[in-house]
CSV table of C-alpha atoms in Angstrom, one decimal:
chain,number,residue,atom,x,y,z
A,1,MET,CA,0.2,-0.1,0.2
A,2,ALA,CA,1.0,3.7,-0.9
A,3,TYR,CA,1.3,5.8,2.1
A,4,LYS,CA,2.0,9.5,3.0
A,5,ILE,CA,3.2,11.0,6.4
A,6,VAL,CA,2.0,14.5,6.9
A,7,VAL,CA,3.2,16.4,9.9
A,8,ASP,CA,3.0,20.1,10.7
A,9,SER,CA,6.0,22.5,10.8
A,10,CYS,CA,6.4,21.6,14.7
A,11,CYS,CA,8.1,18.4,13.6
A,12,ASP,CA,12.0,19.0,13.6
A,13,LEU,CA,13.2,17.6,10.6
A,14,THR,CA,16.1,15.8,10.0
A,15,ALA,CA,18.3,15.9,6.6
A,16,GLU,CA,17.0,12.5,5.8
A,17,MET,CA,13.0,13.5,6.5
A,18,LYS,CA,13.6,16.2,4.1
A,19,GLU,CA,14.8,13.6,1.1
A,20,TRP,CA,11.5,11.4,2.1
A,21,SER,CA,9.4,11.7,-1.2
A,22,ASN,CA,6.4,10.7,0.5
A,23,LEU,CA,6.3,13.4,3.6
A,24,THR,CA,4.3,16.7,3.5
A,25,VAL,CA,4.6,19.2,5.9
A,26,VAL,CA,2.1,21.7,7.0
A,27,PRO,CA,3.3,25.3,8.2
A,28,LEU,CA,2.2,27.2,10.8
A,29,THR,CA,2.4,30.8,10.5
A,30,LEU,CA,4.6,33.1,13.1
A,31,GLN,CA,4.0,36.6,14.0
A,32,ILE,CA,5.9,39.5,15.6
A,33,GLY,CA,4.0,42.6,15.3
A,34,ASP,CA,3.5,43.4,11.6
A,35,TYR,CA,6.2,40.9,10.7
A,36,VAL,CA,4.4,37.7,9.4
A,37,ILE,CA,6.0,34.6,7.8
A,38,LYS,CA,5.2,30.7,7.4
A,39,ASP,CA,7.2,28.5,9.2
A,40,ASP,CA,8.6,26.9,6.2
A,41,GLU,CA,11.9,25.6,4.4
A,42,ASN,CA,12.8,29.3,4.3
A,43,PHE,CA,12.6,29.9,8.2
A,44,ASN,CA,15.7,31.8,9.8
A,45,GLN,CA,16.1,30.9,13.1
A,46,ASP,CA,18.7,33.5,13.9
A,47,ASP,CA,16.8,36.4,12.1
A,48,PHE,CA,13.6,35.2,13.9
A,49,ILE,CA,15.2,35.1,17.5
A,50,LYS,CA,16.9,38.8,16.7
A,51,ARG,CA,13.7,40.3,15.8
A,52,MET,CA,12.0,38.4,18.9
A,53,THR,CA,14.5,39.8,21.4
A,54,SER,CA,14.5,43.2,19.9
A,55,SER,CA,10.7,43.7,19.7
A,56,ASN,CA,8.2,44.9,22.4
A,57,GLU,CA,5.6,42.8,20.6
A,58,LEU,CA,4.8,39.2,21.7
A,59,ALA,CA,5.7,36.9,19.3
A,60,LYS,CA,2.5,34.7,18.1
A,61,SER,CA,1.6,31.7,15.9
A,62,ALA,CA,-1.4,30.5,14.0
A,63,CYS,CA,-1.9,27.0,13.3
A,64,PRO,CA,-2.6,25.8,9.5
A,65,SER,CA,-6.1,26.0,8.3
A,66,PRO,CA,-8.3,22.9,7.7
A,67,ASP,CA,-8.0,23.3,4.1
A,68,ALA,CA,-4.4,23.2,4.4
A,69,PHE,CA,-4.7,19.8,6.0
A,70,ALA,CA,-7.3,18.6,3.5
A,71,GLN,CA,-5.1,19.5,0.6
A,72,ALA,CA,-2.4,17.4,2.4
A,73,CYS,CA,-4.5,14.5,2.1
A,74,GLU,CA,-4.8,14.6,-1.7
A,75,GLY,CA,-2.9,12.2,-3.8
A,76,ASP,CA,-2.9,8.6,-4.9
A,77,GLU,CA,-1.8,7.0,-1.6
A,78,ASP,CA,-3.8,4.6,0.0
A,79,GLU,CA,-3.2,5.8,3.7
A,80,VAL,CA,-2.2,9.0,5.0
A,81,TYR,CA,-0.8,9.4,8.6
A,82,ILE,CA,-0.9,13.0,10.1
A,83,ILE,CA,1.3,14.3,12.9
A,84,THR,CA,0.4,17.4,15.0
A,85,ILE,CA,1.4,19.4,18.0
A,86,THR,CA,-0.2,18.6,21.0
A,87,ASP,CA,-3.9,19.7,21.3
A,88,LYS,CA,-3.1,21.1,24.8
A,89,LEU,CA,-0.8,23.9,23.1
A,90,SER,CA,-2.2,24.4,19.6
A,91,GLY,CA,-5.3,24.2,17.5
A,92,CYS,CA,-3.2,22.2,14.9
A,93,TYR,CA,-4.9,18.6,16.2
A,94,ASN,CA,-8.4,20.4,15.8
A,95,SER,CA,-7.8,22.1,12.5
A,96,ALA,CA,-6.2,18.7,10.8
A,97,VAL,CA,-9.6,16.8,12.1
A,98,GLN,CA,-11.5,19.3,10.3
A,99,GLY,CA,-9.2,19.0,7.4
A,100,VAL,CA,-9.6,15.4,7.1
A,101,GLU,CA,-13.4,16.0,7.3
A,102,LEU,CA,-13.2,18.5,4.5
A,103,TYR,CA,-11.4,16.1,2.6
A,104,LYS,CA,-13.9,13.4,2.7
A,105,ASP,CA,-16.6,15.6,1.9
A,106,ASP,CA,-15.0,16.5,-1.1
A,107,ASN,CA,-14.4,12.8,-2.1
A,108,PRO,CA,-17.2,10.7,-0.7
A,109,ASP,CA,-16.1,7.8,-2.9
A,110,SER,CA,-12.5,7.6,-1.7
A,111,LYS,CA,-11.5,4.6,0.2
A,112,LYS,CA,-8.3,6.2,1.6
A,113,LYS,CA,-7.6,5.4,5.2
A,114,ILE,CA,-6.4,8.6,7.2
A,115,HIS,CA,-5.3,8.9,10.7
A,116,ILE,CA,-4.4,11.6,12.8
A,117,PHE,CA,-1.8,11.1,15.7
A,118,ASN,CA,-1.8,13.8,18.5
A,119,SER,CA,1.7,13.6,19.3
A,120,LEU,CA,0.9,15.1,22.9
A,121,ALA,CA,4.2,17.1,22.4
A,122,THR,CA,6.3,18.6,19.8
A,123,SER,CA,9.7,19.1,18.3
A,124,GLY,CA,11.5,15.6,18.1
A,125,LEU,CA,8.8,13.8,19.4
A,126,GLU,CA,6.9,14.1,16.1
A,127,THR,CA,10.0,13.3,14.2
A,128,ILE,CA,10.4,10.1,16.4
A,129,MET,CA,6.9,9.2,15.6
A,130,ALA,CA,7.4,9.8,12.1
A,131,TYR,CA,10.5,7.7,11.8
A,132,LYS,CA,8.3,4.9,13.5
A,133,ILE,CA,5.4,5.2,11.2
A,134,LYS,CA,7.7,4.9,8.5
A,135,GLU,CA,9.5,1.8,9.8
A,136,LEU,CA,6.2,-0.2,10.1
A,137,ALA,CA,4.6,1.2,6.9
A,138,ASP,CA,7.7,0.3,5.0
A,139,ASN,CA,7.6,-3.5,6.4
A,140,GLY,CA,4.0,-3.5,5.5
A,141,THR,CA,2.3,-3.5,8.9
A,142,ASP,CA,-1.6,-3.1,8.4
A,143,PHE,CA,-2.8,0.2,8.9
A,144,ASP,CA,-5.0,-0.5,12.1
A,145,GLU,CA,-2.3,-2.4,13.5
A,146,LEU,CA,0.3,0.4,12.9
A,147,VAL,CA,-1.9,3.2,14.3
A,148,LYS,CA,-2.4,1.0,17.4
A,149,THR,CA,1.3,0.4,17.6
A,150,VAL,CA,2.0,4.3,17.2
A,151,GLU,CA,-0.6,5.6,19.6
A,152,ASP,CA,0.8,3.1,22.4
A,153,PHE,CA,4.3,3.9,21.5
A,154,CYS,CA,3.4,7.7,21.5
A,155,VAL,CA,2.2,7.4,25.4
A,156,LYS,CA,4.1,4.7,26.8
A,157,ASP,CA,7.6,5.0,25.2
A,158,CYS,CA,8.3,8.5,24.1
A,159,PHE,CA,9.2,11.5,26.1
A,160,LEU,CA,10.1,15.2,25.9
A,161,TYR,CA,11.9,17.2,28.4
A,162,PHE,CA,13.2,20.5,27.7
A,163,HIS,CA,15.3,23.5,29.6
A,164,LEU,CA,14.5,26.9,28.5
A,165,GLU,CA,16.3,30.3,29.5
A,166,SER,CA,12.9,32.5,29.0
A,167,PHE,CA,9.4,31.4,29.5
A,168,ASP,CA,8.1,34.8,28.2
A,169,ALA,CA,6.6,33.3,25.2
A,170,LEU,CA,4.8,30.5,26.7
A,171,LYS,CA,3.7,32.6,29.6
A,172,GLY,CA,2.5,35.3,27.2
A,173,ASN,CA,0.5,33.0,25.2
A,174,GLY,CA,-1.0,31.2,28.2
A,175,ARG,CA,0.6,27.8,27.5
A,176,LEU,CA,2.3,27.3,31.0
A,177,PHE,CA,-1.0,25.4,32.4
A,178,ASN,CA,-0.2,23.7,35.8
A,179,LEU,CA,3.3,25.3,35.9
A,180,GLY,CA,2.0,28.5,36.4
A,181,ALA,CA,3.4,31.9,35.4
A,182,LYS,CA,3.5,33.2,39.0
A,183,VAL,CA,5.8,30.3,40.1
A,184,ILE,CA,8.1,31.1,37.0
A,185,GLU,CA,8.3,34.7,38.2
A,186,ALA,CA,9.1,33.8,41.8
A,187,LEU,CA,12.0,31.1,41.2
A,188,ARG,CA,15.3,32.5,40.4
A,189,VAL,CA,16.5,29.2,39.2
A,190,LYS,CA,17.1,27.3,36.0
A,191,LEU,CA,14.3,24.8,35.3
A,192,ILE,CA,13.5,21.5,33.5
A,193,CYS,CA,10.2,20.8,32.2
A,194,ARG,CA,8.6,17.9,30.7
A,195,ARG,CA,5.6,16.6,28.5
A,196,THR,CA,2.8,14.9,30.9
A,197,ASP,CA,1.0,12.0,29.2
A,198,TYR,CA,-1.9,14.4,28.5
A,199,GLY,CA,0.4,16.9,26.4
A,200,ASN,CA,0.8,19.4,29.0
A,201,ILE,CA,3.8,21.2,30.5
A,202,SER,CA,4.8,20.1,34.2
A,203,LEU,CA,8.1,21.2,36.4
A,204,ALA,CA,10.5,18.2,36.7
A,205,GLY,CA,13.4,19.9,37.8
A,206,LYS,CA,15.4,22.9,39.0
A,207,ASP,CA,18.8,24.1,39.9
A,208,LEU,CA,20.7,27.4,40.3
A,209,SER,CA,23.9,26.0,37.8
A,210,GLU,CA,23.8,25.9,34.2
A,211,ASN,CA,26.3,23.1,34.4
A,212,ARG,CA,24.3,21.0,36.8
A,213,ILE,CA,20.7,21.5,35.0
A,214,LEU,CA,22.1,20.2,31.7
A,215,GLN,CA,23.7,17.1,33.9
A,216,LYS,CA,20.3,16.8,35.3
A,217,LEU,CA,18.4,16.9,31.7
A,218,ALA,CA,20.7,13.9,30.7
A,219,ALA,CA,20.2,12.3,34.0
A,220,PHE,CA,16.0,12.2,33.4
A,221,VAL,CA,17.0,10.5,29.9
A,222,GLN,CA,19.2,8.0,31.9
A,223,LYS,CA,16.1,7.5,34.7
A,224,GLU,CA,13.3,7.0,31.9
A,225,THR,CA,15.4,4.7,29.9
A,226,ALA,CA,17.4,2.6,32.5
A,227,GLY,CA,17.1,-1.1,31.8
A,228,CYS,CA,15.9,-0.6,28.3
A,229,ASP,CA,17.6,-1.9,25.2
A,230,LEU,CA,18.2,1.2,23.2
A,231,ASN,CA,19.4,-0.4,20.0
A,232,GLY,CA,17.7,1.1,17.1
A,233,LYS,CA,15.9,3.9,19.4
A,234,MET,CA,16.2,7.4,18.9
A,235,ALA,CA,17.0,10.5,20.9
A,236,VAL,CA,16.8,13.9,19.3
A,237,VAL,CA,18.3,17.5,20.7
A,238,SER,CA,16.5,20.4,19.2
A,239,TYR,CA,18.1,23.7,19.9
A,240,VAL,CA,17.5,27.3,19.5
A,241,CYS,CA,20.5,29.6,18.9
A,242,CYS,CA,22.8,27.6,21.1
A,243,LYS,CA,24.2,24.7,19.2
A,244,GLU,CA,27.2,24.2,21.8
A,245,LYS,CA,24.5,23.6,24.8
A,246,ALA,CA,23.1,20.9,22.5
A,247,GLU,CA,26.1,19.3,21.7
A,248,THR,CA,27.0,19.4,25.2
A,249,VAL,CA,23.7,17.8,26.1
A,250,ALA,CA,23.7,15.3,23.5
A,251,LYS,CA,27.4,14.0,24.7
A,252,LEU,CA,26.3,13.8,28.4
A,253,ILE,CA,23.2,11.6,27.1
A,254,LYS,CA,25.5,9.4,25.0
A,255,GLU,CA,27.8,9.0,28.2
A,256,LYS,CA,24.6,8.3,30.6
A,257,THR,CA,22.8,5.9,28.4
A,258,GLY,CA,22.9,3.3,25.6
A,259,TYR,CA,22.0,5.5,22.3
A,260,LYS,CA,24.6,5.0,20.0
A,261,ASP,CA,23.7,8.4,18.3
A,262,VAL,CA,22.2,11.6,19.6
A,263,ILE,CA,20.6,13.7,16.6
A,264,ILE,CA,20.9,17.2,16.9
A,265,LEU,CA,18.8,19.5,15.1
A,266,LYS,CA,17.9,23.1,14.7
A,267,ALA,CA,14.5,23.5,16.2
A,268,SER,CA,11.7,24.6,13.7
A,269,GLY,CA,10.1,27.8,13.6
A,270,LEU,CA,7.4,27.2,15.9
A,271,ASN,CA,9.6,25.6,18.3
A,272,SER,CA,12.2,28.4,18.4
A,273,LEU,CA,9.1,30.8,19.4
A,274,TYR,CA,8.4,28.9,22.4
A,275,ALA,CA,11.4,27.6,23.5
A,276,SER,CA,13.0,31.2,22.4
A,277,ASN,CA,17.0,31.9,22.7
A,278,ASN,CA,19.1,29.4,24.3
A,279,GLY,CA,16.1,26.7,24.6
A,280,VAL,CA,17.1,23.0,24.2
A,281,LEU,CA,14.5,20.2,23.8
A,282,VAL,CA,15.4,16.4,24.4
A,283,SER,CA,13.0,14.0,22.9
A,284,PHE,CA,13.6,10.4,23.1
A,285,SER,CA,12.4,6.9,23.1
A,286,LYS,CA,12.8,3.8,24.5
């Protein structure tokens, strides 16, 4: 069966993924005051972060329209697998749901099978899910079995931890939830946060030292994967204007765990907006 993988632009793409012929990226829109751009292959992280740090306007994002997802479903493929950012941080998932309904309304005789995965996260975790889908689909896994396997994989075997130097974008756009904006303002420490099983954000750890916080970030990966066979599993470190910090984290993860390699990626536009300058996101599977 021919298949297609559709991701929103919250998925941090590897060089290999950019060469996949059956991958479609549906971009979000980013805005700082009057400056509006698509989060696509032309996104310039350094320029965008400079604009963010020098502007008095709050950087914002807008999810793709349902029609954009409907168009992404077009084609000769028998199966379409869509991955979106957690529905707790964006309207992308709901937009994708509406888009699939639009496609079905416009193509009532279509026998195409379509499933939307709510990643319950963003960044490299979407990347890891895309690779999992490709692995299973390339091996001829039945559609229903693939969906169940990847849904279980997302909840039980995938993790996202992150360390940000600024929570202004998350706070300003109302994305902190139970972490609490007042808590962030009161704490004069460096924080590590994680995605919950429900796709929200929770506090995982804190420290006063940058070196210790990066050590703790790697230690969380070690703890989550203790006793697991990590052969063939993925770990991704995404960064915003701090490649050296990302390299340090990747090195620490390799030292503390069984991952043979840790992929380092420049964060996409949406992830750059919310992680902000010097933010690091660690996504991994076990």
